Coordinates of C-alpha atoms in Angstrom, one line a residue:
M1 CA 83.3 98.0 112.5
T2 CA 82.3 99.9 109.4
P3 CA 84.1 99.6 106.1
A4 CA 85.0 103.3 106.3
F5 CA 87.5 102.4 109.0
L6 CA 90.0 101.8 106.2
D7 CA 90.8 103.9 103.1
A8 CA 92.5 101.1 101.1
V9 CA 93.8 97.6 101.3
V10 CA 97.0 96.6 99.4
V11 CA 97.2 92.9 98.7
T12 CA 100.2 91.0 97.3
G13 CA 99.6 87.7 95.5
A14 CA 96.1 89.0 94.7
G15 CA 95.7 86.8 91.6
R16 CA 95.0 83.5 93.3
G17 CA 94.6 81.7 96.6
L18 CA 94.6 83.6 99.8
G19 CA 95.5 86.9 98.2
R20 CA 92.6 86.8 95.8
A21 CA 90.2 85.9 98.6
V22 CA 91.4 88.8 100.8
A23 CA 91.1 91.2 97.9
L24 CA 87.6 90.1 97.1
M25 CA 86.6 90.4 100.8
A26 CA 87.9 94.0 100.9
G27 CA 86.1 94.8 97.7
R28 CA 82.8 93.4 99.1
L29 CA 83.2 95.7 102.1
G30 CA 83.5 98.7 99.8
I31 CA 87.2 99.3 100.6
P32 CA 89.4 100.3 97.6
V33 CA 91.9 97.6 96.8
L34 CA 95.3 97.6 95.1
C35 CA 95.9 94.1 93.7
I36 CA 99.6 93.3 93.3
G37 CA 100.9 90.3 91.4
R38 CA 103.1 89.2 88.6
S39 CA 100.5 87.7 86.3
N40 CA 97.3 88.7 84.5
N41 CA 95.3 86.9 87.2
I42 CA 95.4 90.2 89.2
E43 CA 93.4 91.9 86.4
E44 CA 90.8 89.1 86.8
T45 CA 90.6 89.8 90.5
R46 CA 90.3 93.6 89.9
A47 CA 87.5 93.0 87.3
E48 CA 85.6 90.7 89.7
I49 CA 85.7 93.4 92.4
A50 CA 84.5 96.0 89.9
M51 CA 81.7 93.7 88.6
H52 CA 80.3 93.6 92.2
G53 CA 80.4 97.4 92.6
G54 CA 83.7 97.7 94.3
H55 CA 86.8 99.7 93.4
A56 CA 90.1 98.1 92.7
E57 CA 93.3 98.7 90.8
A58 CA 95.9 96.1 89.5
L59 CA 99.6 96.6 89.7
M60 CA 101.7 94.0 87.8
V61 CA 105.1 93.7 89.4
D62 CA 107.6 91.0 90.0
L63 CA 108.5 90.9 93.7
T64 CA 112.0 89.8 93.0
E65 CA 112.6 93.2 91.3
V66 CA 112.9 95.2 94.5
N67 CA 113.6 98.6 93.0
S68 CA 110.6 98.2 90.7
V69 CA 108.4 97.3 93.6
L70 CA 109.6 100.3 95.6
G71 CA 109.2 102.7 92.7
Q72 CA 105.8 101.4 91.5
V73 CA 104.1 101.1 94.9
G74 CA 105.7 104.3 96.1
A75 CA 104.3 106.2 93.0
W76 CA 100.9 104.6 93.5
I77 CA 100.5 105.7 97.1
A78 CA 102.0 109.2 96.3
S79 CA 99.1 109.7 93.9
K80 CA 96.4 108.8 96.4
P81 CA 94.6 110.6 99.2
F82 CA 94.5 107.5 101.3
R83 CA 95.5 107.8 105.0
R84 CA 94.3 104.7 106.7
L85 CA 96.0 101.8 104.9
A86 CA 96.2 98.0 105.4
V87 CA 98.6 95.8 103.6
V88 CA 98.3 92.0 103.4
L89 CA 101.4 90.2 102.1
A90 CA 99.8 87.0 100.7
A91 CA 102.3 86.5 97.8
G92 CA 104.4 83.4 98.3
T93 CA 106.3 80.8 96.2
L94 CA 107.0 77.3 97.4
G95 CA 110.2 76.9 95.4
A96 CA 111.7 73.6 94.5
P97 CA 111.5 70.7 97.0
G98 CA 114.7 69.6 98.9
G99 CA 116.8 70.2 101.9
L100 CA 120.4 71.3 102.2
L101 CA 121.7 67.9 101.0
D102 CA 119.8 67.8 97.8
G103 CA 118.3 71.3 97.3
D104 CA 119.3 74.1 94.9
L105 CA 120.6 77.1 96.8
D106 CA 120.0 79.4 93.9
D107 CA 116.3 78.4 94.1
W108 CA 116.4 79.1 97.9
S109 CA 117.7 82.6 97.1
R110 CA 115.0 83.3 94.6
T111 CA 112.3 82.0 97.0
F112 CA 113.7 84.2 99.8
Q113 CA 113.8 87.2 97.5
A114 CA 110.2 86.8 96.5
N115 CA 108.7 85.7 99.8
V116 CA 110.6 88.0 102.1
I117 CA 112.4 90.9 100.5
G118 CA 109.9 91.6 97.7
N119 CA 106.9 91.5 100.1
L120 CA 108.7 93.7 102.6
A121 CA 109.5 96.2 99.8
V122 CA 105.8 96.7 99.4
V123 CA 105.6 97.6 103.1
K124 CA 108.6 99.8 102.9
A125 CA 107.0 101.8 100.1
L126 CA 103.9 102.3 102.1
L127 CA 105.5 103.1 105.5
P128 CA 106.0 106.8 104.9
A129 CA 102.3 107.2 104.3
M130 CA 101.4 105.1 107.3
R131 CA 103.8 107.0 109.6
A132 CA 102.5 110.4 108.3
A133 CA 98.9 109.3 109.1
G134 CA 99.9 107.6 112.3
F135 CA 97.9 104.5 111.2
G136 CA 98.6 101.2 109.5
R137 CA 97.8 97.5 109.5
V138 CA 100.3 95.0 108.3
V139 CA 99.7 91.2 107.8
T140 CA 102.5 88.9 106.9
V141 CA 101.9 85.2 106.2
A142 CA 104.2 82.5 107.5
G143 CA 102.9 79.0 108.2
G144 CA 103.9 75.6 109.3
G145 CA 107.3 75.8 107.7
A146 CA 108.1 78.5 110.3
A147 CA 106.9 76.6 113.3
Y148 CA 108.8 73.3 112.9
A149 CA 111.4 71.6 110.8
Y150 CA 110.3 71.3 107.2
P151 CA 113.1 69.8 105.1
V152 CA 110.8 68.8 102.3
F153 CA 110.8 72.5 101.2
S154 CA 113.7 74.0 103.2
G155 CA 114.0 77.1 101.2
Y156 CA 110.3 77.9 101.7
A157 CA 110.6 77.2 105.4
L158 CA 113.6 79.5 105.7
S159 CA 111.7 82.4 104.0
K160 CA 108.6 81.9 106.2
T161 CA 110.6 81.8 109.4
A162 CA 112.4 85.0 108.4
L163 CA 108.9 86.7 108.0
V164 CA 108.2 85.9 111.6
R165 CA 111.2 87.8 112.9
A166 CA 110.7 90.5 110.3
T167 CA 107.3 91.1 111.7
E168 CA 108.6 91.3 115.3
N169 CA 111.3 93.7 114.2
L170 CA 108.9 95.9 112.3
D171 CA 106.5 96.0 115.3
A172 CA 109.4 97.0 117.6
E173 CA 110.7 99.6 115.2
L174 CA 107.3 101.3 114.8
R175 CA 106.3 101.1 118.5
G176 CA 105.3 104.5 119.8
Q177 CA 105.0 106.0 116.2
G178 CA 101.2 105.9 116.0
D179 CA 98.5 103.3 115.6
I180 CA 100.4 100.8 113.4
L181 CA 99.7 97.2 114.1
T182 CA 101.4 94.1 112.7
V183 CA 100.8 90.4 112.8
C184 CA 102.5 87.3 111.2
L185 CA 99.7 84.8 110.5
A186 CA 100.1 81.1 110.3
P187 CA 97.0 80.2 108.3
G188 CA 97.3 76.4 108.4
A189 CA 97.2 74.4 105.2
M190 CA 94.7 75.9 102.7
E191 CA 93.4 74.3 99.6
T192 CA 95.6 76.1 97.1
R193 CA 98.0 75.2 94.3
L194 CA 100.9 75.3 96.9
L195 CA 99.2 72.7 98.9
D196 CA 98.7 70.5 95.8
A197 CA 102.5 70.8 95.2
V198 CA 103.2 69.8 98.8
R199 CA 100.9 66.8 98.6
A200 CA 102.6 65.7 95.3
T201 CA 105.9 65.1 97.3
G202 CA 104.1 62.8 99.7
A203 CA 104.8 65.3 102.6
E204 CA 102.5 65.3 105.6
V205 CA 99.9 68.0 105.6
R206 CA 98.8 69.3 109.0
T207 CA 95.7 71.4 110.0
V208 CA 93.9 72.0 106.8
V209 CA 91.9 75.2 107.2
P210 CA 89.3 76.7 104.9
I211 CA 90.4 79.9 103.2
A212 CA 87.3 81.6 104.5
E213 CA 88.5 81.1 108.1
T214 CA 91.8 82.8 107.3
V215 CA 90.1 85.6 105.5
E216 CA 87.9 86.2 108.6
F217 CA 91.0 86.5 110.8
I218 CA 92.5 89.1 108.4
R219 CA 89.2 91.0 108.2
E220 CA 89.0 91.2 112.0
F221 CA 92.6 92.2 112.4
I222 CA 92.8 95.0 109.9
H223 CA 89.6 96.5 111.3
A224 CA 90.6 96.2 115.0
E225 CA 91.0 99.5 116.8
A226 CA 93.5 97.8 119.2
C227 CA 95.3 94.4 119.3
G228 CA 97.3 92.9 122.1
F229 CA 99.2 90.5 119.8
S230 CA 100.7 93.0 117.5
G231 CA 104.1 91.7 116.3
R232 CA 103.3 88.1 117.2
F233 CA 103.2 84.9 115.2
V234 CA 99.5 83.8 115.4
H235 CA 97.9 80.6 114.2
V236 CA 94.4 81.1 112.8
R237 CA 93.2 78.5 115.3
D238 CA 94.7 80.3 118.3
N239 CA 92.3 82.1 120.7
W240 CA 93.2 85.4 119.0
R241 CA 89.8 87.0 119.6
A242 CA 90.6 87.2 123.3
W243 CA 93.3 89.8 122.5
L244 CA 91.5 92.0 119.9
G245 CA 90.7 95.3 121.5
K246 CA 93.4 94.8 124.1
K247 CA 96.5 96.9 124.4
S248 CA 98.8 94.0 125.3
A249 CA 99.1 90.3 125.7
P250 CA 101.4 88.1 127.9
D251 CA 105.1 88.6 127.1
G252 CA 105.7 85.1 125.9
L253 CA 102.5 84.5 124.0
W254 CA 102.9 83.5 120.3
L255 CA 106.6 84.2 120.0
L256 CA 109.2 81.9 118.5
R257 CA 111.7 81.5 121.4
R258 CA 113.9 78.9 123.1
N259 CA 112.3 77.2 126.1
E260 CA 114.9 77.3 128.9

């Protein structure tokens, strides 16, 4: 697949960790990148892309300020000729540790606002352009907290589980409206600052995965001409390649459902 397949990639959390790695990958492929984040780290990512001959812009915005997200991202896309967009929602905050017994519900609310509502506001701002072009690629990022009980960081797990269903809902909502594919990715534990914070609590860490492996999944997905697992919750170690280029996958594959 040639880099020209996409006109631009929008990445939240582009200042560090997975978001930074995805932004740099897109930049190396020659795809224009919009780096979104709330710190000056996104400017460092933008500068690194430019240093290697790529094109990137940086948009500093706090994802908890939804109206600001909608306004700034909407204004950005309105000023661009881009038609074939991909968006990778890599921004995420772990929040404070604790379950319902000892956790801070105000912290849960802030975590949910940033991880879910703020990220989805970026997609909402881009959807008119995607629908007009009849094309789009959307990657949300969930993880282990969405796949099993995770009381060590219950607020985080709550937000990530919500992203799974949000992805399913978005896929169902957009079905039949053009070539717009979605996926909710479980990347496994990656060596990031979030993983350091998890380890500091003494919590169990499962399935440590190199960031490069997760970036490869995202690169393959956003460049796929077809994908049978659109709308599904896919772990990076699943046999996902078998369904790239396909129009559909088995009904129950990679969905969070009750087993009756």
